[in-house]
């Protein structure tokens, strides 16, 4: 399973292409509802060796107001080189498609959000020429959703909100509301949300909270994370069975042996060790010839 907040923060807009319309309302710049949305290629490479890619690119069409492009970038930290890249993306897309082009940056911490939303000019103060003003979605302006009913009203928006609040003190309540809202939801809807949330939380402590909630509340879904958790649970129980056999036989189990047993995730290896644990004269000998 991919564990990347960067991927989750922008790919969720590809998963639900109408999410941007709801996010725009949350952020206070309500765009007309598009009649259609098209996911466009993200490769902005020209005929030179420099490869440039925007994270996600959407075309939003509205019969009354026309079409515009939306480039979505996920940003994990401040990067002084990014504004120039973003300016290139928007100018290139404007030139290539001859359509108005907007940029939204999705972040997970306040300082990155404050940095990303500052206007940056390409020229000197006297001649700014091209001024970049991204719209930023992050913990400073996305809702804190701790009510399962509110989360259930828009599960994808609630997922994006949870991802942007991954480092917040309230993340436990946010994730609990989301997991509660997913109960009884069809697997084709719940599965991607479970995975996006796991990806978006990355290696933060919040991911362990989410894994426990999925293991307890959402284990009946066949998502990658659910299957991974089930496999971990089976391995843990198998390791406990081995240790119990050794304990019942009165054998001393050194710390290194215990750690090796508990740290093993391969079912076949654990079954082999379990069989050997029944007759091995010493705990260490269950690893014989390995």
PDB file of C-alpha atoms in Angstrom:
ATOM      1  CA  UNK A   1       0.000   0.000   0.000  1.00  0.00           C
ATOM      2  CA  UNK A   2       1.295   3.419  -0.919  1.00  0.00           C
ATOM      3  CA  UNK A   3       1.754   5.538   2.189  1.00  0.00           C
ATOM      4  CA  UNK A   4       2.045   9.047   0.817  1.00  0.00           C
ATOM      5  CA  UNK A   5       0.157  12.110   2.080  1.00  0.00           C
ATOM      6  CA  UNK A   6       1.277  13.873  -1.094  1.00  0.00           C
ATOM      7  CA  UNK A   7      -0.568  11.353  -3.289  1.00  0.00           C
ATOM      8  CA  UNK A   8      -3.728  11.402  -1.184  1.00  0.00           C
ATOM      9  CA  UNK A   9      -3.944  15.208  -1.036  1.00  0.00           C
ATOM     10  CA  UNK A  10      -4.255  15.584  -4.789  1.00  0.00           C
ATOM     11  CA  UNK A  11      -5.454  12.199  -6.073  1.00  0.00           C
ATOM     12  CA  UNK A  12      -8.644  12.505  -4.051  1.00  0.00           C
ATOM     13  CA  UNK A  13      -9.668  15.210  -6.540  1.00  0.00           C
ATOM     14  CA  UNK A  14      -9.245  12.677  -9.351  1.00  0.00           C
ATOM     15  CA  UNK A  15     -11.256  10.110  -7.420  1.00  0.00           C
ATOM     16  CA  UNK A  16     -14.154  12.559  -7.000  1.00  0.00           C
ATOM     17  CA  UNK A  17     -13.783  15.223  -9.685  1.00  0.00           C
ATOM     18  CA  UNK A  18     -16.656  17.279  -8.244  1.00  0.00           C
ATOM     19  CA  UNK A  19     -14.916  17.602  -4.880  1.00  0.00           C
ATOM     20  CA  UNK A  20     -13.367  20.940  -5.880  1.00  0.00           C
ATOM     21  CA  UNK A  21     -16.826  22.506  -6.220  1.00  0.00           C
ATOM     22  CA  UNK A  22     -17.613  21.614  -2.612  1.00  0.00           C
ATOM     23  CA  UNK A  23     -14.174  22.654  -1.383  1.00  0.00           C
ATOM     24  CA  UNK A  24     -14.553  26.042  -3.081  1.00  0.00           C
ATOM     25  CA  UNK A  25     -17.733  26.654  -1.076  1.00  0.00           C
ATOM     26  CA  UNK A  26     -15.923  25.736   2.147  1.00  0.00           C
ATOM     27  CA  UNK A  27     -13.067  28.138   1.323  1.00  0.00           C
ATOM     28  CA  UNK A  28     -15.426  30.966   0.427  1.00  0.00           C
ATOM     29  CA  UNK A  29     -14.857  31.333  -3.333  1.00  0.00           C
ATOM     30  CA  UNK A  30     -17.928  29.597  -4.680  1.00  0.00           C
ATOM     31  CA  UNK A  31     -17.497  28.665  -8.341  1.00  0.00           C
ATOM     32  CA  UNK A  32     -20.455  27.837 -10.585  1.00  0.00           C
ATOM     33  CA  UNK A  33     -21.178  24.129 -10.582  1.00  0.00           C
ATOM     34  CA  UNK A  34     -19.543  22.652 -13.681  1.00  0.00           C
ATOM     35  CA  UNK A  35     -21.612  20.696 -16.171  1.00  0.00           C
ATOM     36  CA  UNK A  36     -18.693  18.358 -16.767  1.00  0.00           C
ATOM     37  CA  UNK A  37     -15.179  17.788 -15.451  1.00  0.00           C
ATOM     38  CA  UNK A  38     -12.337  16.116 -17.319  1.00  0.00           C
ATOM     39  CA  UNK A  39      -9.136  14.760 -15.791  1.00  0.00           C
ATOM     40  CA  UNK A  40      -6.322  15.924 -18.074  1.00  0.00           C
ATOM     41  CA  UNK A  41      -2.760  14.609 -18.528  1.00  0.00           C
ATOM     42  CA  UNK A  42      -0.415  15.999 -15.888  1.00  0.00           C
ATOM     43  CA  UNK A  43       2.772  15.894 -17.980  1.00  0.00           C
ATOM     44  CA  UNK A  44       3.918  19.443 -18.756  1.00  0.00           C
ATOM     45  CA  UNK A  45       7.204  18.382 -20.338  1.00  0.00           C
ATOM     46  CA  UNK A  46       8.340  20.316 -23.422  1.00  0.00           C
ATOM     47  CA  UNK A  47      10.778  19.270 -26.135  1.00  0.00           C
ATOM     48  CA  UNK A  48      13.736  19.585 -23.814  1.00  0.00           C
ATOM     49  CA  UNK A  49      15.235  17.247 -21.215  1.00  0.00           C
ATOM     50  CA  UNK A  50      13.501  18.926 -18.249  1.00  0.00           C
ATOM     51  CA  UNK A  51      10.426  17.038 -17.098  1.00  0.00           C
ATOM     52  CA  UNK A  52       7.684  18.988 -15.372  1.00  0.00           C
ATOM     53  CA  UNK A  53       4.505  17.511 -13.948  1.00  0.00           C
ATOM     54  CA  UNK A  54       1.632  19.055 -12.090  1.00  0.00           C
ATOM     55  CA  UNK A  55       0.110  16.764  -9.441  1.00  0.00           C
ATOM     56  CA  UNK A  56      -3.498  16.769 -10.660  1.00  0.00           C
ATOM     57  CA  UNK A  57      -5.075  18.663 -13.548  1.00  0.00           C
ATOM     58  CA  UNK A  58      -8.814  19.052 -14.116  1.00  0.00           C
ATOM     59  CA  UNK A  59     -10.863  20.830 -16.766  1.00  0.00           C
ATOM     60  CA  UNK A  60     -14.145  22.187 -15.408  1.00  0.00           C
ATOM     61  CA  UNK A  61     -16.837  23.086 -17.943  1.00  0.00           C
ATOM     62  CA  UNK A  62     -19.968  25.123 -17.358  1.00  0.00           C
ATOM     63  CA  UNK A  63     -22.397  25.957 -20.155  1.00  0.00           C
ATOM     64  CA  UNK A  64     -23.072  29.468 -18.852  1.00  0.00           C
ATOM     65  CA  UNK A  65     -19.648  30.484 -17.549  1.00  0.00           C
ATOM     66  CA  UNK A  66     -17.344  28.553 -19.858  1.00  0.00           C
ATOM     67  CA  UNK A  67     -14.382  26.345 -18.981  1.00  0.00           C
ATOM     68  CA  UNK A  68     -11.281  26.708 -16.846  1.00  0.00           C
ATOM     69  CA  UNK A  69      -8.355  24.536 -15.802  1.00  0.00           C
ATOM     70  CA  UNK A  70      -7.598  23.667 -12.207  1.00  0.00           C
ATOM     71  CA  UNK A  71      -4.079  22.559 -11.303  1.00  0.00           C
ATOM     72  CA  UNK A  72      -3.868  20.942  -7.851  1.00  0.00           C
ATOM     73  CA  UNK A  73      -0.564  20.684  -6.022  1.00  0.00           C
ATOM     74  CA  UNK A  74       0.058  18.861  -2.725  1.00  0.00           C
ATOM     75  CA  UNK A  75       2.724  20.584  -0.653  1.00  0.00           C
ATOM     76  CA  UNK A  76       4.248  18.996   2.434  1.00  0.00           C
ATOM     77  CA  UNK A  77       6.573  21.820   3.489  1.00  0.00           C
ATOM     78  CA  UNK A  78       7.877  25.229   2.506  1.00  0.00           C
ATOM     79  CA  UNK A  79       9.955  25.158  -0.665  1.00  0.00           C
ATOM     80  CA  UNK A  80      11.326  28.436  -2.058  1.00  0.00           C
ATOM     81  CA  UNK A  81      11.645  26.877  -5.519  1.00  0.00           C
ATOM     82  CA  UNK A  82       7.952  26.042  -5.796  1.00  0.00           C
ATOM     83  CA  UNK A  83       6.431  29.461  -6.637  1.00  0.00           C
ATOM     84  CA  UNK A  84       8.512  29.653  -9.822  1.00  0.00           C
ATOM     85  CA  UNK A  85       7.409  26.109 -10.759  1.00  0.00           C
ATOM     86  CA  UNK A  86       3.774  26.942 -10.045  1.00  0.00           C
ATOM     87  CA  UNK A  87       4.032  30.082 -12.158  1.00  0.00           C
ATOM     88  CA  UNK A  88       5.441  27.968 -14.974  1.00  0.00           C
ATOM     89  CA  UNK A  89       2.626  25.435 -14.660  1.00  0.00           C
ATOM     90  CA  UNK A  90      -0.129  28.029 -14.831  1.00  0.00           C
ATOM     91  CA  UNK A  91       1.479  30.035 -17.656  1.00  0.00           C
ATOM     92  CA  UNK A  92       2.204  26.882 -19.683  1.00  0.00           C
ATOM     93  CA  UNK A  93      -1.314  25.515 -19.236  1.00  0.00           C
ATOM     94  CA  UNK A  94      -2.846  28.876 -20.126  1.00  0.00           C
ATOM     95  CA  UNK A  95      -0.744  28.913 -23.285  1.00  0.00           C
ATOM     96  CA  UNK A  96      -1.344  25.263 -24.220  1.00  0.00           C
ATOM     97  CA  UNK A  97      -5.098  25.091 -23.641  1.00  0.00           C
ATOM     98  CA  UNK A  98      -5.990  28.788 -24.085  1.00  0.00           C
ATOM     99  CA  UNK A  99      -8.175  28.580 -21.007  1.00  0.00           C
ATOM    100  CA  UNK A 100      -8.150  30.484 -17.691  1.00  0.00           C
ATOM    101  CA  UNK A 101      -6.005  28.503 -15.275  1.00  0.00           C
ATOM    102  CA  UNK A 102      -6.306  28.358 -11.494  1.00  0.00           C
ATOM    103  CA  UNK A 103      -3.985  26.785  -8.939  1.00  0.00           C
ATOM    104  CA  UNK A 104      -4.964  25.202  -5.628  1.00  0.00           C
ATOM    105  CA  UNK A 105      -2.364  24.021  -3.117  1.00  0.00           C
ATOM    106  CA  UNK A 106      -3.324  21.449  -0.448  1.00  0.00           C
ATOM    107  CA  UNK A 107      -1.278  21.479   2.774  1.00  0.00           C
ATOM    108  CA  UNK A 108      -1.299  19.823   6.200  1.00  0.00           C
ATOM    109  CA  UNK A 109       0.170  22.453   8.507  1.00  0.00           C
ATOM    110  CA  UNK A 110      -0.491  26.106   9.217  1.00  0.00           C
ATOM    111  CA  UNK A 111       2.962  27.469   8.484  1.00  0.00           C
ATOM    112  CA  UNK A 112       3.097  25.851   5.046  1.00  0.00           C
ATOM    113  CA  UNK A 113      -0.383  27.174   4.350  1.00  0.00           C
ATOM    114  CA  UNK A 114       0.566  30.727   5.299  1.00  0.00           C
ATOM    115  CA  UNK A 115       3.654  30.506   3.104  1.00  0.00           C
ATOM    116  CA  UNK A 116       1.853  28.987   0.098  1.00  0.00           C
ATOM    117  CA  UNK A 117      -0.927  31.569  -0.036  1.00  0.00           C
ATOM    118  CA  UNK A 118       1.382  34.590  -0.154  1.00  0.00           C
ATOM    119  CA  UNK A 119       1.300  36.288  -3.586  1.00  0.00           C
ATOM    120  CA  UNK A 120       4.599  36.001  -5.436  1.00  0.00           C
ATOM    121  CA  UNK A 121       5.565  38.243  -8.352  1.00  0.00           C
ATOM    122  CA  UNK A 122       7.860  37.111 -11.146  1.00  0.00           C
ATOM    123  CA  UNK A 123       9.312  40.584 -11.727  1.00  0.00           C
ATOM    124  CA  UNK A 124      10.786  43.365  -9.574  1.00  0.00           C
ATOM    125  CA  UNK A 125       8.446  45.392  -7.323  1.00  0.00           C
ATOM    126  CA  UNK A 126       8.154  48.121  -9.974  1.00  0.00           C
ATOM    127  CA  UNK A 127       7.156  45.590 -12.661  1.00  0.00           C
ATOM    128  CA  UNK A 128       5.507  42.526 -11.056  1.00  0.00           C
ATOM    129  CA  UNK A 129       4.320  41.302 -14.499  1.00  0.00           C
ATOM    130  CA  UNK A 130       3.048  37.886 -13.413  1.00  0.00           C
ATOM    131  CA  UNK A 131       1.674  37.546  -9.891  1.00  0.00           C
ATOM    132  CA  UNK A 132       0.925  34.089  -8.525  1.00  0.00           C
ATOM    133  CA  UNK A 133      -1.902  33.848  -5.964  1.00  0.00           C
ATOM    134  CA  UNK A 134      -2.689  30.194  -5.236  1.00  0.00           C
ATOM    135  CA  UNK A 135      -5.801  29.210  -3.362  1.00  0.00           C
ATOM    136  CA  UNK A 136      -4.734  27.105  -0.385  1.00  0.00           C
ATOM    137  CA  UNK A 137      -6.716  24.359   1.369  1.00  0.00           C
ATOM    138  CA  UNK A 138      -5.342  23.301   4.720  1.00  0.00           C
ATOM    139  CA  UNK A 139      -5.937  23.085   8.467  1.00  0.00           C
ATOM    140  CA  UNK A 140      -6.400  26.871   8.643  1.00  0.00           C
ATOM    141  CA  UNK A 141      -9.578  26.840   6.531  1.00  0.00           C
ATOM    142  CA  UNK A 142     -10.839  23.271   6.107  1.00  0.00           C
ATOM    143  CA  UNK A 143     -13.614  22.202   8.515  1.00  0.00           C
ATOM    144  CA  UNK A 144     -12.962  20.118  11.634  1.00  0.00           C
ATOM    145  CA  UNK A 145     -15.622  17.427  11.235  1.00  0.00           C
ATOM    146  CA  UNK A 146     -16.234  15.476  14.444  1.00  0.00           C
ATOM    147  CA  UNK A 147     -19.927  14.718  13.862  1.00  0.00           C
ATOM    148  CA  UNK A 148     -20.500  11.391  12.044  1.00  0.00           C
ATOM    149  CA  UNK A 149     -23.717  12.735  10.501  1.00  0.00           C
ATOM    150  CA  UNK A 150     -21.848  15.690   9.018  1.00  0.00           C
ATOM    151  CA  UNK A 151     -19.112  13.384   7.744  1.00  0.00           C
ATOM    152  CA  UNK A 152     -21.706  11.094   6.187  1.00  0.00           C
ATOM    153  CA  UNK A 153     -23.236  14.030   4.262  1.00  0.00           C
ATOM    154  CA  UNK A 154     -20.058  14.283   2.162  1.00  0.00           C
ATOM    155  CA  UNK A 155     -17.630  11.449   2.810  1.00  0.00           C
ATOM    156  CA  UNK A 156     -15.002  12.590   0.306  1.00  0.00           C
ATOM    157  CA  UNK A 157     -14.946  16.159   1.622  1.00  0.00           C
ATOM    158  CA  UNK A 158     -14.737  14.773   5.160  1.00  0.00           C
ATOM    159  CA  UNK A 159     -11.793  12.611   4.061  1.00  0.00           C
ATOM    160  CA  UNK A 160      -9.919  15.574   2.575  1.00  0.00           C
ATOM    161  CA  UNK A 161     -10.656  17.593   5.722  1.00  0.00           C
ATOM    162  CA  UNK A 162      -9.266  14.765   7.880  1.00  0.00           C
ATOM    163  CA  UNK A 163      -6.121  14.579   5.746  1.00  0.00           C
ATOM    164  CA  UNK A 164      -5.492  18.322   6.033  1.00  0.00           C
ATOM    165  CA  UNK A 165      -5.946  18.099   9.818  1.00  0.00           C
ATOM    166  CA  UNK A 166      -3.600  15.101  10.170  1.00  0.00           C
ATOM    167  CA  UNK A 167      -1.429  16.900  12.735  1.00  0.00           C
ATOM    168  CA  UNK A 168      -4.232  18.531  14.739  1.00  0.00           C
ATOM    169  CA  UNK A 169      -4.925  17.679  18.398  1.00  0.00           C
ATOM    170  CA  UNK A 170      -8.523  16.808  17.438  1.00  0.00           C
ATOM    171  CA  UNK A 171      -7.511  14.254  14.808  1.00  0.00           C
ATOM    172  CA  UNK A 172      -8.667  11.332  16.974  1.00  0.00           C
ATOM    173  CA  UNK A 173     -12.226  12.676  17.126  1.00  0.00           C
ATOM    174  CA  UNK A 174     -12.109  13.555  13.406  1.00  0.00           C
ATOM    175  CA  UNK A 175     -11.074  10.035  12.418  1.00  0.00           C
ATOM    176  CA  UNK A 176     -13.571   8.424  14.772  1.00  0.00           C
ATOM    177  CA  UNK A 177     -16.373  10.452  13.167  1.00  0.00           C
ATOM    178  CA  UNK A 178     -15.225   9.382   9.704  1.00  0.00           C
ATOM    179  CA  UNK A 179     -14.982   5.690  10.610  1.00  0.00           C
ATOM    180  CA  UNK A 180     -18.426   5.824  12.218  1.00  0.00           C
ATOM    181  CA  UNK A 181     -19.840   7.513   9.115  1.00  0.00           C
ATOM    182  CA  UNK A 182     -18.460   4.707   6.924  1.00  0.00           C
ATOM    183  CA  UNK A 183     -20.324   1.941   8.737  1.00  0.00           C
ATOM    184  CA  UNK A 184     -22.907   0.444   6.431  1.00  0.00           C
ATOM    185  CA  UNK A 185     -21.575   2.290   3.376  1.00  0.00           C
ATOM    186  CA  UNK A 186     -21.098   0.170   0.265  1.00  0.00           C
ATOM    187  CA  UNK A 187     -17.616  -1.241  -0.189  1.00  0.00           C
ATOM    188  CA  UNK A 188     -16.977   0.495  -3.518  1.00  0.00           C
ATOM    189  CA  UNK A 189     -17.429   3.852  -1.770  1.00  0.00           C
ATOM    190  CA  UNK A 190     -15.821   3.042   1.576  1.00  0.00           C
ATOM    191  CA  UNK A 191     -12.765   1.214   0.218  1.00  0.00           C
ATOM    192  CA  UNK A 192     -11.108   4.182  -1.541  1.00  0.00           C
ATOM    193  CA  UNK A 193     -11.871   6.453   1.420  1.00  0.00           C
ATOM    194  CA  UNK A 194     -10.188   4.038   3.843  1.00  0.00           C
ATOM    195  CA  UNK A 195      -7.107   3.974   1.619  1.00  0.00           C
ATOM    196  CA  UNK A 196      -6.981   7.738   0.930  1.00  0.00           C
ATOM    197  CA  UNK A 197      -7.180   8.411   4.657  1.00  0.00           C
ATOM    198  CA  UNK A 198      -4.385   5.956   5.437  1.00  0.00           C
ATOM    199  CA  UNK A 199      -2.200   7.457   2.702  1.00  0.00           C
ATOM    200  CA  UNK A 200      -2.949  11.027   3.713  1.00  0.00           C
ATOM    201  CA  UNK A 201      -2.023  10.526   7.365  1.00  0.00           C
ATOM    202  CA  UNK A 202       1.424   9.281   6.339  1.00  0.00           C
ATOM    203  CA  UNK A 203       3.726   8.347   9.203  1.00  0.00           C
ATOM    204  CA  UNK A 204       2.062  10.612  11.737  1.00  0.00           C
ATOM    205  CA  UNK A 205       0.707   9.124  14.987  1.00  0.00           C
ATOM    206  CA  UNK A 206      -2.764   9.667  13.516  1.00  0.00           C
ATOM    207  CA  UNK A 207      -2.199   6.776  11.115  1.00  0.00           C
ATOM    208  CA  UNK A 208      -2.036   4.346  14.047  1.00  0.00           C
ATOM    209  CA  UNK A 209      -5.335   5.768  15.317  1.00  0.00           C
ATOM    210  CA  UNK A 210      -6.861   5.172  11.879  1.00  0.00           C
ATOM    211  CA  UNK A 211      -5.447   1.642  11.635  1.00  0.00           C
ATOM    212  CA  UNK A 212      -7.027   0.745  14.974  1.00  0.00           C
ATOM    213  CA  UNK A 213     -10.378   2.229  13.945  1.00  0.00           C
ATOM    214  CA  UNK A 214     -10.296   0.309  10.668  1.00  0.00           C
ATOM    215  CA  UNK A 215      -9.348  -2.896  12.485  1.00  0.00           C
ATOM    216  CA  UNK A 216     -12.240  -2.542  14.949  1.00  0.00           C
ATOM    217  CA  UNK A 217     -14.983  -0.714  13.043  1.00  0.00           C
ATOM    218  CA  UNK A 218     -14.296  -1.370   9.358  1.00  0.00           C
ATOM    219  CA  UNK A 219     -12.569  -4.745   9.244  1.00  0.00           C
ATOM    220  CA  UNK A 220     -15.370  -6.233   7.109  1.00  0.00           C
ATOM    221  CA  UNK A 221     -14.284  -4.139   4.111  1.00  0.00           C
ATOM    222  CA  UNK A 222     -11.834  -5.684   1.653  1.00  0.00           C
ATOM    223  CA  UNK A 223      -9.646  -2.617   1.271  1.00  0.00           C
ATOM    224  CA  UNK A 224      -5.871  -3.020   1.086  1.00  0.00           C
ATOM    225  CA  UNK A 225      -5.523  -1.582   4.576  1.00  0.00           C
ATOM    226  CA  UNK A 226      -8.195  -3.880   6.011  1.00  0.00           C
ATOM    227  CA  UNK A 227      -6.525  -6.917   4.478  1.00  0.00           C
ATOM    228  CA  UNK A 228      -3.152  -5.775   5.775  1.00  0.00           C
ATOM    229  CA  UNK A 229      -4.569  -5.377   9.263  1.00  0.00           C
ATOM    230  CA  UNK A 230      -6.189  -8.807   9.139  1.00  0.00           C
ATOM    231  CA  UNK A 231      -2.871 -10.336   8.074  1.00  0.00           C
ATOM    232  CA  UNK A 232      -1.109  -8.546  10.934  1.00  0.00           C
ATOM    233  CA  UNK A 233      -3.719  -9.820  13.379  1.00  0.00           C
ATOM    234  CA  UNK A 234      -3.317 -13.404  12.163  1.00  0.00           C
ATOM    235  CA  UNK A 235       0.477 -13.161  12.439  1.00  0.00           C
ATOM    236  CA  UNK A 236       0.210 -11.744  15.947  1.00  0.00           C
ATOM    237  CA  UNK A 237      -2.075 -14.572  17.060  1.00  0.00           C
ATOM    238  CA  UNK A 238       0.233 -17.174  15.483  1.00  0.00           C
ATOM    239  CA  UNK A 239       3.224 -15.685  17.318  1.00  0.00           C
ATOM    240  CA  UNK A 240       1.285 -15.753  20.590  1.00  0.00           C
ATOM    241  CA  UNK A 241       0.456 -19.438  20.012  1.00  0.00           C
ATOM    242  CA  UNK A 242       4.148 -20.266  19.562  1.00  0.00           C
ATOM    243  CA  UNK A 243       5.117 -18.425  22.722  1.00  0.00           C
ATOM    244  CA  UNK A 244       2.316 -20.118  24.633  1.00  0.00           C
ATOM    245  CA  UNK A 245       3.569 -23.594  23.569  1.00  0.00           C
ATOM    246  CA  UNK A 246       7.091 -22.744  24.687  1.00  0.00           C
ATOM    247  CA  UNK A 247       5.775 -21.352  27.964  1.00  0.00           C
ATOM    248  CA  UNK A 248       3.586 -24.406  28.696  1.00  0.00           C
ATOM    249  CA  UNK A 249       6.594 -26.658  28.082  1.00  0.00           C
ATOM    250  CA  UNK A 250       8.569 -24.636  30.615  1.00  0.00           C
ATOM    251  CA  UNK A 251      11.271 -23.552  28.165  1.00  0.00           C
ATOM    252  CA  UNK A 252      13.211 -20.353  28.710  1.00  0.00           C
ATOM    253  CA  UNK A 253      12.506 -17.843  25.902  1.00  0.00           C
ATOM    254  CA  UNK A 254      15.322 -15.288  25.533  1.00  0.00           C
ATOM    255  CA  UNK A 255      14.398 -11.755  24.511  1.00  0.00           C
ATOM    256  CA  UNK A 256      16.012 -12.153  21.081  1.00  0.00           C
ATOM    257  CA  UNK A 257      13.930 -15.269  20.389  1.00  0.00           C
ATOM    258  CA  UNK A 258      10.723 -13.589  21.539  1.00  0.00           C
ATOM    259  CA  UNK A 259      11.408 -10.525  19.347  1.00  0.00           C
ATOM    260  CA  UNK A 260      12.106 -12.697  16.302  1.00  0.00           C
ATOM    261  CA  UNK A 261       8.865 -14.605  16.747  1.00  0.00           C
ATOM    262  CA  UNK A 262       6.757 -11.516  17.342  1.00  0.00           C
ATOM    263  CA  UNK A 263       8.432  -9.669  14.453  1.00  0.00           C
ATOM    264  CA  UNK A 264       7.701 -12.375  11.873  1.00  0.00           C
ATOM    265  CA  UNK A 265       4.820 -11.683   9.470  1.00  0.00           C
ATOM    266  CA  UNK A 266       5.157 -14.742   7.218  1.00  0.00           C
ATOM    267  CA  UNK A 267       2.348 -17.268   7.911  1.00  0.00           C
ATOM    268  CA  UNK A 268       4.267 -20.293   6.575  1.00  0.00           C
ATOM    269  CA  UNK A 269       7.327 -19.502   8.703  1.00  0.00           C
ATOM    270  CA  UNK A 270       5.165 -19.099  11.794  1.00  0.00           C
ATOM    271  CA  UNK A 271       3.437 -22.434  11.136  1.00  0.00           C
ATOM    272  CA  UNK A 272       6.831 -24.116  10.796  1.00  0.00           C
ATOM    273  CA  UNK A 273       8.053 -22.603  14.063  1.00  0.00           C
ATOM    274  CA  UNK A 274       4.824 -23.644  15.781  1.00  0.00           C
ATOM    275  CA  UNK A 275       5.336 -27.279  14.768  1.00  0.00           C
ATOM    276  CA  UNK A 276       8.948 -27.213  15.992  1.00  0.00           C
ATOM    277  CA  UNK A 277       7.922 -25.531  19.276  1.00  0.00           C
ATOM    278  CA  UNK A 278       6.057 -28.721  20.266  1.00  0.00           C
ATOM    279  CA  UNK A 279       9.234 -30.853  20.388  1.00  0.00           C
ATOM    280  CA  UNK A 280      12.264 -28.499  20.354  1.00  0.00           C
ATOM    281  CA  UNK A 281      14.535 -29.056  23.405  1.00  0.00           C
ATOM    282  CA  UNK A 282      15.249 -25.303  23.559  1.00  0.00           C
ATOM    283  CA  UNK A 283      13.405 -22.247  22.312  1.00  0.00           C
ATOM    284  CA  UNK A 284      16.272 -21.221  20.031  1.00  0.00           C
ATOM    285  CA  UNK A 285      16.047 -24.532  18.159  1.00  0.00           C
ATOM    286  CA  UNK A 286      12.736 -23.682  16.495  1.00  0.00           C
ATOM    287  CA  UNK A 287      14.962 -21.625  14.134  1.00  0.00           C
ATOM    288  CA  UNK A 288      17.136 -24.621  13.257  1.00  0.00           C
ATOM    289  CA  UNK A 289      18.596 -24.509   9.698  1.00  0.00           C
ATOM    290  CA  UNK A 290      17.250 -20.963   9.119  1.00  0.00           C
TER     291      UNK A 290
END
